[in-house]
Amino acid sequence: MSLAEEQHQPPAQAVPAAGPLPDAVTEEELMSSGHELPEGYTCPLCCLPIALPVEKHSSLETCCMMMVCDGCNLASLQRGMGESCAFCRTPTPESGAAILALVRKRVDAKDPKAIEFLAQLYYHGNHSVQQDTSQALELWTEAARLGNLDAHFHLGRLYYFGEGVEKNVARGIRHCQHAAIQGHPPSRYALGSHEHK
């Protein structure tokens, strides 16, 4: 293509502020994939699946952003290591500010789980972070771009219900489908609920 032809080309469409939309998924793709639990649903210490819902049967270690099952946390406590992370042995932070400092350090390193966690802090206004849905949306978009399935799920929920963004059910479903074909249990549940309705 010559320079003159390039100059007459229409300008490329700008990417929306909320980031690129995941590709559409067929029902066959959705039903034939996603039968393995993704990373974060098995304990990194004992390598066993964590019972669902994961948040009730494990804890997130903010130093290394690993979900460690309650059994491994208990074993660590019984061995006298209760004041440190069961996975990386970093001393457990005692304040919200210390937790936030550890998370921000991991966010600066572009850790998708840390970015997703910080988005949750902004969304709910936890650990001395001012509630800001637009900042949470931006962070979830970045984490989704980096491959975090929880971020796709949260974006799907925001768009599906129109929480802090213009309601776009199709976009919400596509975010959930993207996570569901990779085995994300909450996304598969949300899609099942949508189909049931």
PDB file of C-alpha atoms in Angstrom:
ATOM      1  CA  MET A   1       0.000   0.000   0.000  1.00  0.00           C
ATOM      2  CA  SER A   2       1.425   3.363  -1.015  1.00  0.00           C
ATOM      3  CA  LEU A   3       1.712   6.388   1.253  1.00  0.00           C
ATOM      4  CA  ALA A   4      -1.092   8.135  -0.675  1.00  0.00           C
ATOM      5  CA  GLU A   5      -3.384   5.132  -0.156  1.00  0.00           C
ATOM      6  CA  GLU A   6      -2.561   5.035   3.557  1.00  0.00           C
ATOM      7  CA  GLN A   7      -3.451   8.721   3.930  1.00  0.00           C
ATOM      8  CA  HIS A   8      -6.897   8.120   2.405  1.00  0.00           C
ATOM      9  CA  GLN A   9      -7.715   5.214   4.720  1.00  0.00           C
ATOM     10  CA  PRO A  10     -10.367   5.976   7.338  1.00  0.00           C
ATOM     11  CA  PRO A  11      -8.895   6.290  10.832  1.00  0.00           C
ATOM     12  CA  ALA A  12      -8.881   3.108  12.886  1.00  0.00           C
ATOM     13  CA  GLN A  13     -11.674   2.905  15.413  1.00  0.00           C
ATOM     14  CA  ALA A  14     -10.589   3.750  18.919  1.00  0.00           C
ATOM     15  CA  VAL A  15     -10.633   0.977  21.494  1.00  0.00           C
ATOM     16  CA  PRO A  16     -13.401   1.656  24.031  1.00  0.00           C
ATOM     17  CA  ALA A  17     -12.265   2.943  27.422  1.00  0.00           C
ATOM     18  CA  ALA A  18     -13.388  -0.299  29.047  1.00  0.00           C
ATOM     19  CA  GLY A  19     -10.995  -2.340  26.902  1.00  0.00           C
ATOM     20  CA  PRO A  20     -11.484  -4.875  24.153  1.00  0.00           C
ATOM     21  CA  LEU A  21     -14.453  -7.190  24.286  1.00  0.00           C
ATOM     22  CA  PRO A  22     -13.709 -10.932  24.463  1.00  0.00           C
ATOM     23  CA  ASP A  23     -14.619 -12.950  21.375  1.00  0.00           C
ATOM     24  CA  ALA A  24     -18.045 -14.534  21.205  1.00  0.00           C
ATOM     25  CA  VAL A  25     -18.259 -18.134  22.406  1.00  0.00           C
ATOM     26  CA  THR A  26     -20.462 -20.800  20.887  1.00  0.00           C
ATOM     27  CA  GLU A  27     -22.595 -23.043  23.062  1.00  0.00           C
ATOM     28  CA  GLU A  28     -20.532 -26.035  21.905  1.00  0.00           C
ATOM     29  CA  GLU A  29     -17.286 -24.351  23.049  1.00  0.00           C
ATOM     30  CA  LEU A  30     -18.888 -23.443  26.356  1.00  0.00           C
ATOM     31  CA  MET A  31     -20.165 -26.957  27.073  1.00  0.00           C
ATOM     32  CA  SER A  32     -17.092 -28.843  25.850  1.00  0.00           C
ATOM     33  CA  SER A  33     -14.500 -26.834  27.777  1.00  0.00           C
ATOM     34  CA  GLY A  34     -13.904 -25.461  31.244  1.00  0.00           C
ATOM     35  CA  HIS A  35     -14.078 -28.762  33.105  1.00  0.00           C
ATOM     36  CA  GLU A  36     -10.736 -28.227  34.864  1.00  0.00           C
ATOM     37  CA  LEU A  37     -10.443 -25.825  37.782  1.00  0.00           C
ATOM     38  CA  PRO A  38      -8.321 -22.770  36.938  1.00  0.00           C
ATOM     39  CA  GLU A  39      -5.341 -21.601  38.939  1.00  0.00           C
ATOM     40  CA  GLY A  40      -6.428 -20.209  42.294  1.00  0.00           C
ATOM     41  CA  TYR A  41      -8.948 -22.984  42.924  1.00  0.00           C
ATOM     42  CA  THR A  42      -6.335 -25.439  44.141  1.00  0.00           C
ATOM     43  CA  CYS A  43      -4.108 -24.862  47.140  1.00  0.00           C
ATOM     44  CA  PRO A  44      -0.483 -24.186  46.105  1.00  0.00           C
ATOM     45  CA  LEU A  45       0.787 -26.114  49.158  1.00  0.00           C
ATOM     46  CA  CYS A  46      -1.218 -29.344  49.271  1.00  0.00           C
ATOM     47  CA  CYS A  47      -2.313 -29.186  45.584  1.00  0.00           C
ATOM     48  CA  LEU A  48      -5.870 -30.201  46.524  1.00  0.00           C
ATOM     49  CA  PRO A  49      -8.950 -28.424  45.139  1.00  0.00           C
ATOM     50  CA  ILE A  50     -10.351 -25.793  47.485  1.00  0.00           C
ATOM     51  CA  ALA A  51     -14.032 -26.308  48.310  1.00  0.00           C
ATOM     52  CA  LEU A  52     -16.454 -23.831  46.799  1.00  0.00           C
ATOM     53  CA  PRO A  53     -17.005 -21.035  47.562  1.00  0.00           C
ATOM     54  CA  VAL A  54     -13.245 -20.565  47.715  1.00  0.00           C
ATOM     55  CA  GLU A  55     -13.449 -17.429  49.893  1.00  0.00           C
ATOM     56  CA  LYS A  56     -15.019 -19.428  52.747  1.00  0.00           C
ATOM     57  CA  HIS A  57     -12.480 -22.283  52.693  1.00  0.00           C
ATOM     58  CA  SER A  58      -9.210 -20.442  52.115  1.00  0.00           C
ATOM     59  CA  SER A  59      -7.515 -17.117  52.637  1.00  0.00           C
ATOM     60  CA  LEU A  60      -5.754 -14.803  50.237  1.00  0.00           C
ATOM     61  CA  GLU A  61      -2.183 -14.103  51.232  1.00  0.00           C
ATOM     62  CA  THR A  62      -1.654 -10.489  50.148  1.00  0.00           C
ATOM     63  CA  CYS A  63       2.144 -10.822  50.183  1.00  0.00           C
ATOM     64  CA  CYS A  64       2.209 -13.391  47.348  1.00  0.00           C
ATOM     65  CA  MET A  65      -1.454 -13.229  46.167  1.00  0.00           C
ATOM     66  CA  MET A  66      -1.928 -16.985  46.715  1.00  0.00           C
ATOM     67  CA  MET A  67      -5.127 -18.615  47.946  1.00  0.00           C
ATOM     68  CA  VAL A  68      -4.075 -21.049  50.688  1.00  0.00           C
ATOM     69  CA  CYS A  69      -6.638 -23.569  51.946  1.00  0.00           C
ATOM     70  CA  ASP A  70      -7.770 -23.526  55.568  1.00  0.00           C
ATOM     71  CA  GLY A  71      -6.137 -26.934  56.164  1.00  0.00           C
ATOM     72  CA  CYS A  72      -2.684 -25.674  55.171  1.00  0.00           C
ATOM     73  CA  ASN A  73      -3.219 -22.473  57.172  1.00  0.00           C
ATOM     74  CA  LEU A  74      -4.120 -24.596  60.211  1.00  0.00           C
ATOM     75  CA  ALA A  75      -1.067 -26.835  59.707  1.00  0.00           C
ATOM     76  CA  SER A  76       1.125 -23.737  59.477  1.00  0.00           C
ATOM     77  CA  LEU A  77      -0.406 -22.362  62.676  1.00  0.00           C
ATOM     78  CA  GLN A  78       0.114 -25.684  64.492  1.00  0.00           C
ATOM     79  CA  ARG A  79       3.788 -25.663  63.468  1.00  0.00           C
ATOM     80  CA  GLY A  80       4.224 -22.232  65.076  1.00  0.00           C
ATOM     81  CA  MET A  81       4.276 -20.220  61.863  1.00  0.00           C
ATOM     82  CA  GLY A  82       1.026 -18.344  62.520  1.00  0.00           C
ATOM     83  CA  GLU A  83       2.625 -14.903  62.181  1.00  0.00           C
ATOM     84  CA  SER A  84       3.789 -15.513  58.606  1.00  0.00           C
ATOM     85  CA  CYS A  85       2.344 -16.489  55.237  1.00  0.00           C
ATOM     86  CA  ALA A  86       1.911 -20.245  54.924  1.00  0.00           C
ATOM     87  CA  PHE A  87       3.160 -20.092  51.322  1.00  0.00           C
ATOM     88  CA  CYS A  88       6.032 -17.565  51.140  1.00  0.00           C
ATOM     89  CA  ARG A  89       6.787 -17.120  54.881  1.00  0.00           C
ATOM     90  CA  THR A  90       6.504 -13.317  54.690  1.00  0.00           C
ATOM     91  CA  PRO A  91       5.401 -11.800  58.019  1.00  0.00           C
ATOM     92  CA  THR A  92       1.636 -11.219  58.075  1.00  0.00           C
ATOM     93  CA  PRO A  93       0.762  -7.507  57.847  1.00  0.00           C
ATOM     94  CA  GLU A  94      -1.156  -6.203  60.851  1.00  0.00           C
ATOM     95  CA  SER A  95      -2.882  -3.140  59.401  1.00  0.00           C
ATOM     96  CA  GLY A  96      -4.913  -2.211  56.356  1.00  0.00           C
ATOM     97  CA  ALA A  97      -2.184   0.228  55.302  1.00  0.00           C
ATOM     98  CA  ALA A  98       0.438  -2.543  55.385  1.00  0.00           C
ATOM     99  CA  ILE A  99      -1.817  -4.834  53.345  1.00  0.00           C
ATOM    100  CA  LEU A 100      -2.422  -2.034  50.840  1.00  0.00           C
ATOM    101  CA  ALA A 101       1.334  -1.382  50.539  1.00  0.00           C
ATOM    102  CA  LEU A 102       1.985  -5.061  49.741  1.00  0.00           C
ATOM    103  CA  VAL A 103      -0.833  -5.124  47.183  1.00  0.00           C
ATOM    104  CA  ARG A 104       0.332  -1.897  45.488  1.00  0.00           C
ATOM    105  CA  LYS A 105       3.859  -3.320  45.227  1.00  0.00           C
ATOM    106  CA  ARG A 106       2.455  -6.356  43.374  1.00  0.00           C
ATOM    107  CA  VAL A 107       0.235  -4.107  41.232  1.00  0.00           C
ATOM    108  CA  ASP A 108       3.325  -2.143  40.162  1.00  0.00           C
ATOM    109  CA  ALA A 109       4.821  -5.488  39.070  1.00  0.00           C
ATOM    110  CA  LYS A 110       1.684  -6.067  36.895  1.00  0.00           C
ATOM    111  CA  ASP A 111       0.436  -9.063  38.901  1.00  0.00           C
ATOM    112  CA  PRO A 112      -3.108  -9.670  37.532  1.00  0.00           C
ATOM    113  CA  LYS A 113      -4.403 -11.118  40.829  1.00  0.00           C
ATOM    114  CA  ALA A 114      -3.122  -8.078  42.747  1.00  0.00           C
ATOM    115  CA  ILE A 115      -4.718  -5.718  40.224  1.00  0.00           C
ATOM    116  CA  GLU A 116      -8.020  -7.604  40.553  1.00  0.00           C
ATOM    117  CA  PHE A 117      -7.771  -7.480  44.379  1.00  0.00           C
ATOM    118  CA  LEU A 118      -7.078  -3.726  44.323  1.00  0.00           C
ATOM    119  CA  ALA A 119     -10.111  -3.273  42.058  1.00  0.00           C
ATOM    120  CA  GLN A 120     -12.229  -5.043  44.691  1.00  0.00           C
ATOM    121  CA  LEU A 121     -10.839  -2.698  47.347  1.00  0.00           C
ATOM    122  CA  TYR A 122     -11.875   0.307  45.242  1.00  0.00           C
ATOM    123  CA  TYR A 123     -15.266  -1.201  44.457  1.00  0.00           C
ATOM    124  CA  HIS A 124     -16.123  -1.941  48.109  1.00  0.00           C
ATOM    125  CA  GLY A 125     -14.059   0.829  49.745  1.00  0.00           C
ATOM    126  CA  ASN A 126     -11.994  -1.468  52.020  1.00  0.00           C
ATOM    127  CA  HIS A 127      -8.581  -1.054  53.719  1.00  0.00           C
ATOM    128  CA  SER A 128      -8.679   2.772  53.790  1.00  0.00           C
ATOM    129  CA  VAL A 129      -9.343   2.953  50.038  1.00  0.00           C
ATOM    130  CA  GLN A 130     -12.025   5.443  48.993  1.00  0.00           C
ATOM    131  CA  GLN A 131     -14.852   3.722  47.112  1.00  0.00           C
ATOM    132  CA  ASP A 132     -14.490   4.457  43.389  1.00  0.00           C
ATOM    133  CA  THR A 133     -16.375   2.304  40.874  1.00  0.00           C
ATOM    134  CA  SER A 134     -14.719   3.919  37.842  1.00  0.00           C
ATOM    135  CA  GLN A 135     -11.241   3.120  39.231  1.00  0.00           C
ATOM    136  CA  ALA A 136     -12.392  -0.434  39.980  1.00  0.00           C
ATOM    137  CA  LEU A 137     -13.654  -0.782  36.397  1.00  0.00           C
ATOM    138  CA  GLU A 138     -10.326   0.443  35.024  1.00  0.00           C
ATOM    139  CA  LEU A 139      -8.357  -1.969  37.224  1.00  0.00           C
ATOM    140  CA  TRP A 140     -10.628  -4.942  36.433  1.00  0.00           C
ATOM    141  CA  THR A 141     -10.213  -4.168  32.736  1.00  0.00           C
ATOM    142  CA  GLU A 142      -6.423  -4.191  33.115  1.00  0.00           C
ATOM    143  CA  ALA A 143      -6.505  -7.443  35.104  1.00  0.00           C
ATOM    144  CA  ALA A 144      -8.809  -9.039  32.503  1.00  0.00           C
ATOM    145  CA  ARG A 145      -6.430  -7.938  29.754  1.00  0.00           C
ATOM    146  CA  LEU A 146      -3.665  -9.729  31.672  1.00  0.00           C
ATOM    147  CA  GLY A 147      -5.792 -12.903  31.832  1.00  0.00           C
ATOM    148  CA  ASN A 148      -7.394 -12.806  35.285  1.00  0.00           C
ATOM    149  CA  LEU A 149     -10.666 -14.772  35.189  1.00  0.00           C
ATOM    150  CA  ASP A 150     -12.097 -13.162  38.343  1.00  0.00           C
ATOM    151  CA  ALA A 151     -11.738  -9.777  36.637  1.00  0.00           C
ATOM    152  CA  HIS A 152     -13.716 -11.039  33.627  1.00  0.00           C
ATOM    153  CA  PHE A 153     -16.415 -12.263  36.017  1.00  0.00           C
ATOM    154  CA  HIS A 154     -16.619  -8.907  37.825  1.00  0.00           C
ATOM    155  CA  LEU A 155     -16.700  -6.995  34.539  1.00  0.00           C
ATOM    156  CA  GLY A 156     -19.446  -9.325  33.351  1.00  0.00           C
ATOM    157  CA  ARG A 157     -21.471  -8.600  36.472  1.00  0.00           C
ATOM    158  CA  LEU A 158     -20.969  -4.826  36.170  1.00  0.00           C
ATOM    159  CA  TYR A 159     -22.077  -4.744  32.544  1.00  0.00           C
ATOM    160  CA  TYR A 160     -24.897  -7.251  33.007  1.00  0.00           C
ATOM    161  CA  PHE A 161     -26.514  -5.252  35.817  1.00  0.00           C
ATOM    162  CA  GLY A 162     -25.291  -1.794  34.739  1.00  0.00           C
ATOM    163  CA  GLU A 163     -23.442  -1.081  37.991  1.00  0.00           C
ATOM    164  CA  GLY A 164     -21.336   2.042  37.435  1.00  0.00           C
ATOM    165  CA  VAL A 165     -21.402   1.538  33.654  1.00  0.00           C
ATOM    166  CA  GLU A 166     -24.034   1.672  30.960  1.00  0.00           C
ATOM    167  CA  LYS A 167     -26.001  -1.593  31.080  1.00  0.00           C
ATOM    168  CA  ASN A 168     -24.872  -3.966  28.326  1.00  0.00           C
ATOM    169  CA  VAL A 169     -26.154  -7.501  28.928  1.00  0.00           C
ATOM    170  CA  ALA A 170     -24.438  -8.935  25.830  1.00  0.00           C
ATOM    171  CA  ARG A 171     -21.052  -7.553  26.908  1.00  0.00           C
ATOM    172  CA  GLY A 172     -21.559  -8.889  30.429  1.00  0.00           C
ATOM    173  CA  ILE A 173     -22.389 -12.353  29.104  1.00  0.00           C
ATOM    174  CA  ARG A 174     -19.332 -12.368  26.831  1.00  0.00           C
ATOM    175  CA  HIS A 175     -17.024 -11.539  29.753  1.00  0.00           C
ATOM    176  CA  CYS A 176     -18.558 -14.390  31.773  1.00  0.00           C
ATOM    177  CA  GLN A 177     -18.319 -16.759  28.801  1.00  0.00           C
ATOM    178  CA  HIS A 178     -14.628 -15.937  28.387  1.00  0.00           C
ATOM    179  CA  ALA A 179     -13.978 -16.949  31.997  1.00  0.00           C
ATOM    180  CA  ALA A 180     -16.378 -19.914  31.910  1.00  0.00           C
ATOM    181  CA  ILE A 181     -14.661 -21.678  29.016  1.00  0.00           C
ATOM    182  CA  GLN A 182     -11.510 -21.645  31.124  1.00  0.00           C
ATOM    183  CA  GLY A 183     -13.301 -23.284  34.062  1.00  0.00           C
ATOM    184  CA  HIS A 184     -14.160 -20.303  36.282  1.00  0.00           C
ATOM    185  CA  PRO A 185     -16.947 -21.636  38.586  1.00  0.00           C
ATOM    186  CA  PRO A 186     -18.693 -18.309  39.439  1.00  0.00           C
ATOM    187  CA  SER A 187     -18.879 -17.423  35.728  1.00  0.00           C
ATOM    188  CA  ARG A 188     -20.327 -20.819  34.836  1.00  0.00           C
ATOM    189  CA  TYR A 189     -22.896 -20.382  37.623  1.00  0.00           C
ATOM    190  CA  ALA A 190     -23.792 -16.858  36.452  1.00  0.00           C
ATOM    191  CA  LEU A 191     -24.307 -18.081  32.881  1.00  0.00           C
ATOM    192  CA  GLY A 192     -26.476 -20.938  34.146  1.00  0.00           C
ATOM    193  CA  SER A 193     -28.581 -18.471  36.131  1.00  0.00           C
ATOM    194  CA  HIS A 194     -28.948 -16.280  33.047  1.00  0.00           C
ATOM    195  CA  GLU A 195     -30.056 -19.254  30.942  1.00  0.00           C
ATOM    196  CA  HIS A 196     -32.514 -20.327  33.639  1.00  0.00           C
ATOM    197  CA  LYS A 197     -34.163 -16.892  33.599  1.00  0.00           C
TER     198      LYS A 197
END
